[in-house]
Amino acid sequence: MNVAEKKARVIEPDSLIGKRIPKMDAPEKASGRTRYIHDINLSGQLHGKILRSSRIHALIKSIDVSAARALPGVHVVITAADIPDQRPIGVAKDHFPLKVGRVRSQRDEIAAVAAESEEIAEAALKLIKVEYEDLPVISDPEQAIMPGAALIHPEPHGADGSHLHLKQGMSIAHKGKPDNIAMRFDYVHGDVVQGEAESDVVVEDTFKLHYVTHCCMGVSGMIAEFDASGNLLMYSNTQVPFLHKREFADYLNMDPARIRIIQPPIGGGFGSKLDIYPFEVICLYLARAAKRPVKMLFTREEEFLASPTRQPVLLTLRSGCKKDGTLTFRQVHTLHDNGAYTSWGATTPFVMMQTFSSLYRVPHCDYHTAAVYTNNPYAGSFRGYGNLQATFAIEQHMDMLAEKIGMDPLEFRLKNAQDAGETTGQGMSFKSCGFKDCITTAARRSDYSRKARENAANRGKPGNIKRGIGMASMLHVGGGAKIYPSDGCGTILKMDDFANVTLITGASEIGQGSETVLSQLVCEELGLPISAITVVNNDTAITPWDVGVHASRTTFIAGNSAIGAAKKAKSKILAVAAKKYDVAEDELDLRGGFVIQAASGEVVVELSKLLRNLHFQDKAELVMTTFYYEPPSVHQDKGFKGDVSAAYAWGTQVVEVEVDTDTGQVRMTKVTGAHDVGRVLNRLGIEGQIEGGVVMGQGYALTEDLLIQNGVMKNPNFRDYKLVTAPEIPEMDIAFIESMDGEGPQGAKGVGEAPSICIAAATANAIANATGVRMYELPFTPEKVYRALRGQTPKLYWKPWKAD
Amino acid sequence: MTELKHYFAPTSLDQAVECLKDGDVTILAGGTDLTPQSQAGRIKIKHTLMNIRHIPQLTGITLEGREIRIGALATITEIMEHPLVREHLPVLVEACDHFASDQIRNAGTIGGNICNASPAGDTLIPLLVLDASVELASMPEAKLYRHSMPLSTFFVGPGKTRKSLCELVTGVRIPLPAPGHVARFFKLGTRPALDISTISIGVAGTLKDGVLSNARVAFGAVAPTPTRAAQTEQALEGQRLDAATIERVAAVARDEVKPIDDVRATAWYRKEMIHNITKRILSHVAQA
Ligand SMILES: Cc1cc2nc3c(=O)[nH]c(=O)nc-3n(C[C@H](O)[C@H](O)[C@H](O)COP(=O)(O)OP(=O)(O)OC[C@H]3O[C@@H](n4cnc5c(N)ncnc54)[C@H](O)[C@@H]3O)c2cc1C
C-alpha cells in the first residue's frame, strides 16, 4: 500500500445485526447499582400496608379501625367505607380494590394503612378488628359450574329478599351474576362431526394444568404522589403505562392528562404487570387521603399470595386422524378456574384456540371454554398466555395418534405442519414460516429418531434409570397481536451535535433486552456504534404512546417504529450532505459515524461535523424525527377469526430425560431447540431469552407447584415453592431458523414467550418414551411420576361442559 | 415483630452459660433457621438475643483420643472440607454435600442443625448412625457444668429436645469408626439442591466377610424426630447382605416408619421411598 492511497479514508462495511451485544443495563444490574422501586424514596413519604382477609369466603360483618387510627405515626387508615366512589377494576370489572361487604379469596383487601414506617403500618394492621360470617368455600371449578352451586358474585337482594334488578351496563361488582361463569369462549371452523366420521382413529383425554406463579425477583411495588395542583405522579412497575394511565384516571375520577407514570427499572414482568391490581389503586387512595407520597412494597409472602398465577386449566381434547396420517378434527373443552375475580387468565382462550386451530393443519376444529368463579386465587397473563396449557395437550395427542396408526411421530408432524403461504381455518396467514425447518433441525441435532427407538426398546430391560426423548412444537404470535383496536408504538428520535442519538420509545424495558435491540436497530440505520445511543423509555410525560409489553411484540412493533424514525433521520442527513457536497443523495450512506460514498466507503464528512454545521448555519436545523408504526394485522371478528398478528413465530423443542423408576425423579438432561425467530438481531440477547424460557418451562414441567387447598395457599415461600436451581438446568443446544420475515424489523419476529411453551409437553412425551407411561397432569414431581409408574393414578376424566 | 430488648455477644463459655441462667434468652448461631422462623412469626425472639459466634470453646474440629469432636459452631462448609471428617466420616461429608446451598452452608452450623431438631435435619441422620453424642454446658450454681448425652435420646419432637433453656450445645462427639466400618446416606427431594428432605436414610455398620454387624439405621422426615429404626436394625443385625435379606429388611423398614402427609409428599410415597432407597443403599453396601 502506498502513502497516497492511505489518505482517502475508507470505512469498511460492518453490521450490528446478529452480533453478540451485552444488554445495556447489565453492568448496572450486575454491580448492584440499578435503582429499583425499592431503592427510591421520596422525602415525606409514608409507607402503605394492606390488611388481607383471614377468611376465604365470608361476609364482612364489621370492621373496626379506631385503634389503628389512634396509633402514633399512622396517618391514614382506609376501608371501602372511606372510598364511596370506588370503581370496580379488572378485566370483567368484578373487583373492588377494597372489598365491600364480602371477601371471596385469601388475598382479599379489607383495609389499608399509611404510616411513617413499615413497622408502624404493620403494627396498625394488627389493631384492626374484623368480624366475619363464614360462607361455604367453593374451591373446585367442577362444582362451581354445577347448576345450583353457591354463587361467588350473587346478585344483590332487597331487604325483602327479592332480587334487585340493576341497570344493564352496570358492572358485575355491582349487579352480581346469576351463575359462576365469568367468561365463555366458543370457536369453530369446519364441522367436527364430519371430521370424526372421516377419522380412522380417535383419541380423547383429559389434561390437568396446575397453578404456578411468576416469581419475579423484584416484588411488586409502587409510589404515588399528588402534587399541590392535584397532578398524580406514579412510580410503577406496570408493563402497560399508557393504557393503565387511562384506567387509573377512571378509578380516581380524574383527568388522565394529569397522571404521569415513571417506570423505574422493573425486576421482572413475564406478564404479571399487565393488569391493574388492588394494591395499586389502594396506594393511590392512601396518597390522596394522606396528601403525602405513599410507597407500597410487597413482602415475598404477599407476592405469592396477591400476585396473579398462570391459568389453571382442566382440558378434555378429542382428536382424530386418518390412517395415512392426515389430521381430521380437534374438539376441545376447557374449564378455566377463574378464581374469585377476573383478570387476563380468563382470556387465555384467545391464544389457546390458535394452537388448536392452527399449529397443525386441522380441517375441523371446535373449541369451548368456560371460565368459572371459585374462591381460589385468580390467574393473570403469564409468558405463553395459555399456550403452554394447549401445547401440553396437543403435542401429547400428536404422539398418541402417531402411535395408534403406527407412523413415525416425526413424519406424522411433518405431514400436518403448516407451510408459508397458508391461511388457517382461524384466518391466520403465514407469510414466513420455518416450522418444518424447526422440526427437522431439532430432530437432527438431537438424534431424535434413533434415541426414541432405542429408549423404547430399553423400557423392559433391567435398571432403574430409563432414558426418554420427546418432542413438541409451538406456534405463537411473533408480530404483535391486535387485541386492542391498535397495536402500535411511537418513537421520537433526536441527534445531538456530537452525532449521539437519543431514542425515545413508548416500549417498556422489563428485563427482556428491548432497550438493547432497539438501540441496535437504530444504530444500524444510522451507521453508529452502540455507544452513541441513549434510550429513554420509562416516562409517559416524555415517551410516545404504545399499547404495552405483551404478546412478544416489542422487538417487532417498537423495532419497526424505531427503524421508521431512524430512516427519516437518515434521509434528512443524507439530503443535507448531498446538497453541501454536491453528490447525489443515493450515492451517500452512513457508516461508522461518517457520511460516506456508498460505493467505495470513502469518507465524505464526519457525521458530528455535519450536524454541527447544520445547527450553526443561518437557517439552523435539528435532526429530530418521529414515527408511529401500526402493524398490518387485524382485530379478530366475533368468531375469533382474523389475521391477528403481522407475523408468526415457530419453534420445536426436544427434551431428553432420565427417569428413576425407584423414586419417580425426572432429570432433564438436554434440551435441543430450533426456533424460527425471523432473524437473529442480538445473538447474546436471544440466547439468554431462550435459555431463560427453557428454565421457566422446566419449572412448570417438573418442580413448580403453587398448592391451593380449599382456597388456601399452602406454600407461599421459596422453600416449598420450588423454582429450578442451577444444578438442574439441562444442557442446551439452540438453533435459529432465520425465515427473514418480510414485515419484521430486519426480518426478525418476536420470541419473548416462545421458549417456555413446549417444554412441559416435550417432557411428557419424553417420560412416555422412557417408561411407556403417559402423564396427564402437571407438574411431574417425583411422587406424581412414581404413582403413575405404579399404576396408582386414576385416569383423569372430565366430562366436557357443553356449550348451550 | 420482636420483643428483643437486649443483644449480647459473649466471648467465653462462662459468660454465655451465665447469661442463659434466667432462661429468657434466644441463642443465635448462623441464624439460617432463626431468621426465617422469627420473620414468619413461628418463634418469638426472647428478651435477650445472645450471639454465640465469639465463643472459642464452640469452634474447631479435633481428634480427642478415640473421638472426633466437632464444635457447635462448625459450619456445614467447614465440616465438609475438614480433613479429619473427610478421612473418617465420609457419610457426614455426603450429607453436607446435599445440604442447602453454598450460602446457607457457609452460615449454618451443626449446633444449629441439632438444636433446631427438624425431622428433616440433614446432619442428624449420619450423626445418629455414627453413634454421636451431644455436649451440653450450663451453670446451675456458680460453676460451669458440662455433660453429654447420646444424640439418639436427644430429640423429643419437631423443634423439641431434651436440652433445657439454660443449656448450650457446645459440640458433638463421634467415636472413630472401627476398621470395616461402612456408612451411607441418601437424601430424596424434588430437586437436587436447596431442598428439604422428603425422606432421608442413613445406614452404618461393620462389614466383615459379607456380614453386617453393629447395624445402625436412621430415617429422616418420616416421624416427629429424626429416629433410629430399631426393628430395621434388628432385621439387619448379623445378616449376610444377599438379595433376599435386602428385600426383607427393606420391607421391615417400610412397615416400621409412620410418616405423615405434608406439602412435600404423602405418607404412602414416603413409605415406598423408605423401602426402595433402603434396598438401594443395602445393595450398594453389599457390593462394596
Ligand atoms: C434456604 C435454606 C435452606 C436450608 N436447607 C437445609 C438443608 O438442606 N438441610 C438442613 O438440614 N437444613 C437446612 N436448612 C436449615 C438450616 O440452615 C440448618 O438447620 C442450620 O444447620 C441451622 O444452623 P444455624 O447456625 O443457622 O442455626 P440458628 O438459626 O442460628 O439456630 C437454630 C436454632 O438452634 C438454636 N441454637 C443454635 N445453636 C445453638 C447452640 N450451640 N446451643 C443451643 N441452641 C442453639 C437457636 O436458638 C435456634 O433455635 C436450610 C435453611 C435455609 C434458610
JSON list of N, CA, C and O in Angstrom, two decimals, chain A residues 219-251:
[
{"chain": "A", "resi": 219, "resn": "VAL", "atom": "N", "xyz": [-40.11, -7.82, 43.91]},
{"chain": "A", "resi": 219, "resn": "VAL", "atom": "CA", "xyz": [-41.52, -7.92, 44.32]},
{"chain": "A", "resi": 219, "resn": "VAL", "atom": "C", "xyz": [-42.28, -6.68, 43.85]},
{"chain": "A", "resi": 219, "resn": "VAL", "atom": "O", "xyz": [-41.68, -5.66, 43.52]},
{"chain": "A", "resi": 220, "resn": "SER", "atom": "N", "xyz": [-43.60, -6.77, 43.85]},
{"chain": "A", "resi": 220, "resn": "SER", "atom": "CA", "xyz": [-44.44, -5.68, 43.37]},
{"chain": "A", "resi": 220, "resn": "SER", "atom": "C", "xyz": [-44.33, -4.46, 44.28]},
{"chain": "A", "resi": 220, "resn": "SER", "atom": "O", "xyz": [-44.15, -4.59, 45.48]},
{"chain": "A", "resi": 221, "resn": "GLY", "atom": "N", "xyz": [-44.51, -3.31, 43.67]},
{"chain": "A", "resi": 221, "resn": "GLY", "atom": "CA", "xyz": [-44.46, -2.10, 44.48]},
{"chain": "A", "resi": 221, "resn": "GLY", "atom": "C", "xyz": [-44.85, -0.89, 43.67]},
{"chain": "A", "resi": 221, "resn": "GLY", "atom": "O", "xyz": [-44.92, -0.94, 42.45]},
{"chain": "A", "resi": 222, "resn": "MET", "atom": "N", "xyz": [-45.13, 0.18, 44.38]},
{"chain": "A", "resi": 222, "resn": "MET", "atom": "CA", "xyz": [-45.38, 1.44, 43.70]},
{"chain": "A", "resi": 222, "resn": "MET", "atom": "C", "xyz": [-45.29, 2.62, 44.66]},
{"chain": "A", "resi": 222, "resn": "MET", "atom": "O", "xyz": [-45.40, 2.46, 45.87]},
{"chain": "A", "resi": 223, "resn": "ILE", "atom": "N", "xyz": [-45.01, 3.78, 44.10]},
{"chain": "A", "resi": 223, "resn": "ILE", "atom": "CA", "xyz": [-45.01, 5.00, 44.90]},
{"chain": "A", "resi": 223, "resn": "ILE", "atom": "C", "xyz": [-45.96, 5.97, 44.21]},
{"chain": "A", "resi": 223, "resn": "ILE", "atom": "O", "xyz": [-45.90, 6.14, 42.99]},
{"chain": "A", "resi": 224, "resn": "ALA", "atom": "N", "xyz": [-46.83, 6.58, 44.97]},
{"chain": "A", "resi": 224, "resn": "ALA", "atom": "CA", "xyz": [-47.78, 7.52, 44.39]},
{"chain": "A", "resi": 224, "resn": "ALA", "atom": "C", "xyz": [-47.66, 8.86, 45.11]},
{"chain": "A", "resi": 224, "resn": "ALA", "atom": "O", "xyz": [-47.53, 8.90, 46.33]},
{"chain": "A", "resi": 225, "resn": "GLU", "atom": "N", "xyz": [-47.73, 9.93, 44.33]},
{"chain": "A", "resi": 225, "resn": "GLU", "atom": "CA", "xyz": [-47.66, 11.26, 44.93]},
{"chain": "A", "resi": 225, "resn": "GLU", "atom": "C", "xyz": [-48.55, 12.23, 44.16]},
{"chain": "A", "resi": 225, "resn": "GLU", "atom": "O", "xyz": [-48.47, 12.32, 42.93]},
{"chain": "A", "resi": 226, "resn": "PHE", "atom": "N", "xyz": [-49.39, 12.94, 44.89]},
{"chain": "A", "resi": 226, "resn": "PHE", "atom": "CA", "xyz": [-50.18, 14.02, 44.28]},
{"chain": "A", "resi": 226, "resn": "PHE", "atom": "C", "xyz": [-49.47, 15.33, 44.57]},
{"chain": "A", "resi": 226, "resn": "PHE", "atom": "O", "xyz": [-49.10, 15.58, 45.72]},
{"chain": "A", "resi": 227, "resn": "ASP", "atom": "N", "xyz": [-49.27, 16.15, 43.55]},
{"chain": "A", "resi": 227, "resn": "ASP", "atom": "CA", "xyz": [-48.61, 17.43, 43.83]},
{"chain": "A", "resi": 227, "resn": "ASP", "atom": "C", "xyz": [-49.65, 18.46, 44.26]},
{"chain": "A", "resi": 227, "resn": "ASP", "atom": "O", "xyz": [-50.85, 18.17, 44.36]},
{"chain": "A", "resi": 228, "resn": "ALA", "atom": "N", "xyz": [-49.18, 19.68, 44.53]},
{"chain": "A", "resi": 228, "resn": "ALA", "atom": "CA", "xyz": [-50.06, 20.69, 45.11]},
{"chain": "A", "resi": 228, "resn": "ALA", "atom": "C", "xyz": [-51.20, 21.05, 44.16]},
{"chain": "A", "resi": 228, "resn": "ALA", "atom": "O", "xyz": [-52.24, 21.54, 44.59]},
{"chain": "A", "resi": 229, "resn": "SER", "atom": "N", "xyz": [-51.03, 20.82, 42.86]},
{"chain": "A", "resi": 229, "resn": "SER", "atom": "CA", "xyz": [-52.10, 21.13, 41.92]},
{"chain": "A", "resi": 229, "resn": "SER", "atom": "C", "xyz": [-53.00, 19.93, 41.67]},
{"chain": "A", "resi": 229, "resn": "SER", "atom": "O", "xyz": [-53.86, 19.98, 40.80]},
{"chain": "A", "resi": 230, "resn": "GLY", "atom": "N", "xyz": [-52.73, 18.85, 42.37]},
{"chain": "A", "resi": 230, "resn": "GLY", "atom": "CA", "xyz": [-53.57, 17.67, 42.18]},
{"chain": "A", "resi": 230, "resn": "GLY", "atom": "C", "xyz": [-53.12, 16.75, 41.07]},
{"chain": "A", "resi": 230, "resn": "GLY", "atom": "O", "xyz": [-53.81, 15.80, 40.72]},
{"chain": "A", "resi": 231, "resn": "ASN", "atom": "N", "xyz": [-51.95, 17.01, 40.49]},
{"chain": "A", "resi": 231, "resn": "ASN", "atom": "CA", "xyz": [-51.41, 16.09, 39.48]},
{"chain": "A", "resi": 231, "resn": "ASN", "atom": "C", "xyz": [-50.84, 14.87, 40.18]},
{"chain": "A", "resi": 231, "resn": "ASN", "atom": "O", "xyz": [-50.24, 14.98, 41.24]},
{"chain": "A", "resi": 232, "resn": "LEU", "atom": "N", "xyz": [-51.00, 13.73, 39.53]},
{"chain": "A", "resi": 232, "resn": "LEU", "atom": "CA", "xyz": [-50.53, 12.47, 40.14]},
{"chain": "A", "resi": 232, "resn": "LEU", "atom": "C", "xyz": [-49.27, 11.98, 39.43]},
{"chain": "A", "resi": 232, "resn": "LEU", "atom": "O", "xyz": [-49.25, 11.85, 38.21]},
{"chain": "A", "resi": 233, "resn": "LEU", "atom": "N", "xyz": [-48.25, 11.71, 40.23]},
{"chain": "A", "resi": 233, "resn": "LEU", "atom": "CA", "xyz": [-47.03, 11.08, 39.72]},
{"chain": "A", "resi": 233, "resn": "LEU", "atom": "C", "xyz": [-46.93, 9.70, 40.34]},
{"chain": "A", "resi": 233, "resn": "LEU", "atom": "O", "xyz": [-47.01, 9.55, 41.55]},
{"chain": "A", "resi": 234, "resn": "MET", "atom": "N", "xyz": [-46.80, 8.69, 39.47]},
{"chain": "A", "resi": 234, "resn": "MET", "atom": "CA", "xyz": [-46.67, 7.32, 39.97]},
{"chain": "A", "resi": 234, "resn": "MET", "atom": "C", "xyz": [-45.34, 6.73, 39.53]},
{"chain": "A", "resi": 234, "resn": "MET", "atom": "O", "xyz": [-44.98, 6.82, 38.37]},
{"chain": "A", "resi": 235, "resn": "TYR", "atom": "N", "xyz": [-44.65, 6.12, 40.47]},
{"chain": "A", "resi": 235, "resn": "TYR", "atom": "CA", "xyz": [-43.53, 5.25, 40.11]},
{"chain": "A", "resi": 235, "resn": "TYR", "atom": "C", "xyz": [-44.10, 3.86, 40.12]},
{"chain": "A", "resi": 235, "resn": "TYR", "atom": "O", "xyz": [-44.52, 3.36, 41.16]},
{"chain": "A", "resi": 236, "resn": "SER", "atom": "N", "xyz": [-44.15, 3.25, 38.96]},
{"chain": "A", "resi": 236, "resn": "SER", "atom": "CA", "xyz": [-44.90, 2.00, 38.85]},
{"chain": "A", "resi": 236, "resn": "SER", "atom": "C", "xyz": [-44.15, 1.00, 37.99]},
{"chain": "A", "resi": 236, "resn": "SER", "atom": "O", "xyz": [-43.46, 1.36, 37.05]},
{"chain": "A", "resi": 237, "resn": "ASN", "atom": "N", "xyz": [-44.34, -0.26, 38.31]},
{"chain": "A", "resi": 237, "resn": "ASN", "atom": "CA", "xyz": [-43.70, -1.34, 37.54]},
{"chain": "A", "resi": 237, "resn": "ASN", "atom": "C", "xyz": [-44.58, -1.85, 36.41]},
{"chain": "A", "resi": 237, "resn": "ASN", "atom": "O", "xyz": [-44.35, -2.92, 35.89]},
{"chain": "A", "resi": 238, "resn": "THR", "atom": "N", "xyz": [-45.58, -1.11, 36.05]},
{"chain": "A", "resi": 238, "resn": "THR", "atom": "CA", "xyz": [-46.52, -1.62, 35.04]},
{"chain": "A", "resi": 238, "resn": "THR", "atom": "C", "xyz": [-45.83, -1.94, 33.71]},
{"chain": "A", "resi": 238, "resn": "THR", "atom": "O", "xyz": [-44.84, -1.31, 33.34]},
{"chain": "A", "resi": 239, "resn": "GLN", "atom": "N", "xyz": [-46.38, -2.90, 33.00]},
{"chain": "A", "resi": 239, "resn": "GLN", "atom": "CA", "xyz": [-45.93, -3.21, 31.63]},
{"chain": "A", "resi": 239, "resn": "GLN", "atom": "C", "xyz": [-46.74, -2.42, 30.61]},
{"chain": "A", "resi": 239, "resn": "GLN", "atom": "O", "xyz": [-46.51, -2.56, 29.41]},
{"chain": "A", "resi": 240, "resn": "VAL", "atom": "N", "xyz": [-47.73, -1.68, 31.08]},
{"chain": "A", "resi": 240, "resn": "VAL", "atom": "CA", "xyz": [-48.68, -1.06, 30.16]},
{"chain": "A", "resi": 240, "resn": "VAL", "atom": "C", "xyz": [-48.93, 0.40, 30.57]},
{"chain": "A", "resi": 240, "resn": "VAL", "atom": "O", "xyz": [-50.04, 0.77, 30.93]},
{"chain": "A", "resi": 241, "resn": "PRO", "atom": "N", "xyz": [-47.93, 1.26, 30.56]},
{"chain": "A", "resi": 241, "resn": "PRO", "atom": "CA", "xyz": [-48.09, 2.59, 31.16]},
{"chain": "A", "resi": 241, "resn": "PRO", "atom": "C", "xyz": [-49.21, 3.42, 30.54]},
{"chain": "A", "resi": 241, "resn": "PRO", "atom": "O", "xyz": [-49.95, 4.08, 31.26]},
{"chain": "A", "resi": 242, "resn": "PHE", "atom": "N", "xyz": [-49.34, 3.38, 29.22]},
{"chain": "A", "resi": 242, "resn": "PHE", "atom": "CA", "xyz": [-50.29, 4.32, 28.61]},
{"chain": "A", "resi": 242, "resn": "PHE", "atom": "C", "xyz": [-51.74, 3.92, 28.83]},
{"chain": "A", "resi": 242, "resn": "PHE", "atom": "O", "xyz": [-52.57, 4.73, 29.21]},
{"chain": "A", "resi": 243, "resn": "LEU", "atom": "N", "xyz": [-52.05, 2.63, 28.61]},
{"chain": "A", "resi": 243, "resn": "LEU", "atom": "CA", "xyz": [-53.43, 2.20, 28.82]},
{"chain": "A", "resi": 243, "resn": "LEU", "atom": "C", "xyz": [-53.79, 2.27, 30.30]},
{"chain": "A", "resi": 243, "resn": "LEU", "atom": "O", "xyz": [-54.92, 2.61, 30.67]},
{"chain": "A", "resi": 244, "resn": "HIS", "atom": "N", "xyz": [-52.82, 1.97, 31.15]},
{"chain": "A", "resi": 244, "resn": "HIS", "atom": "CA", "xyz": [-53.12, 1.99, 32.59]},
{"chain": "A", "resi": 244, "resn": "HIS", "atom": "C", "xyz": [-53.32, 3.41, 33.11]},
{"chain": "A", "resi": 244, "resn": "HIS", "atom": "O", "xyz": [-54.08, 3.64, 34.04]},
{"chain": "A", "resi": 245, "resn": "LYS", "atom": "N", "xyz": [-52.62, 4.35, 32.51]},
{"chain": "A", "resi": 245, "resn": "LYS", "atom": "CA", "xyz": [-52.81, 5.74, 32.90]},
{"chain": "A", "resi": 245, "resn": "LYS", "atom": "C", "xyz": [-54.28, 6.12, 32.77]},
{"chain": "A", "resi": 245, "resn": "LYS", "atom": "O", "xyz": [-54.88, 6.73, 33.65]},
{"chain": "A", "resi": 246, "resn": "ARG", "atom": "N", "xyz": [-54.84, 5.71, 31.68]},
{"chain": "A", "resi": 246, "resn": "ARG", "atom": "CA", "xyz": [-56.24, 5.99, 31.44]},
{"chain": "A", "resi": 246, "resn": "ARG", "atom": "C", "xyz": [-57.14, 5.29, 32.46]},
{"chain": "A", "resi": 246, "resn": "ARG", "atom": "O", "xyz": [-58.08, 5.88, 33.00]},
{"chain": "A", "resi": 247, "resn": "GLU", "atom": "N", "xyz": [-56.81, 4.02, 32.73]},
{"chain": "A", "resi": 247, "resn": "GLU", "atom": "CA", "xyz": [-57.63, 3.28, 33.70]},
{"chain": "A", "resi": 247, "resn": "GLU", "atom": "C", "xyz": [-57.53, 3.87, 35.10]},
{"chain": "A", "resi": 247, "resn": "GLU", "atom": "O", "xyz": [-58.53, 4.02, 35.79]},
{"chain": "A", "resi": 248, "resn": "PHE", "atom": "N", "xyz": [-56.31, 4.20, 35.50]},
{"chain": "A", "resi": 248, "resn": "PHE", "atom": "CA", "xyz": [-56.13, 4.80, 36.82]},
{"chain": "A", "resi": 248, "resn": "PHE", "atom": "C", "xyz": [-56.96, 6.09, 36.92]},
{"chain": "A", "resi": 248, "resn": "PHE", "atom": "O", "xyz": [-57.57, 6.36, 37.96]},
{"chain": "A", "resi": 249, "resn": "ALA", "atom": "N", "xyz": [-56.96, 6.84, 35.86]},
{"chain": "A", "resi": 249, "resn": "ALA", "atom": "CA", "xyz": [-57.72, 8.09, 35.86]},
{"chain": "A", "resi": 249, "resn": "ALA", "atom": "C", "xyz": [-59.20, 7.80, 36.11]},
{"chain": "A", "resi": 249, "resn": "ALA", "atom": "O", "xyz": [-59.87, 8.49, 36.88]},
{"chain": "A", "resi": 250, "resn": "ASP", "atom": "N", "xyz": [-59.69, 6.74, 35.47]},
{"chain": "A", "resi": 250, "resn": "ASP", "atom": "CA", "xyz": [-61.08, 6.32, 35.69]},
{"chain": "A", "resi": 250, "resn": "ASP", "atom": "C", "xyz": [-61.35, 6.00, 37.15]},
{"chain": "A", "resi": 250, "resn": "ASP", "atom": "O", "xyz": [-62.35, 6.41, 37.72]},
{"chain": "A", "resi": 251, "resn": "TYR", "atom": "N", "xyz": [-60.43, 5.22, 37.74]},
{"chain": "A", "resi": 251, "resn": "TYR", "atom": "CA", "xyz": [-60.65, 4.77, 39.11]},
{"chain": "A", "resi": 251, "resn": "TYR", "atom": "C", "xyz": [-60.62, 5.94, 40.10]},
{"chain": "A", "resi": 251, "resn": "TYR", "atom": "O", "xyz": [-61.20, 5.88, 41.16]}
]
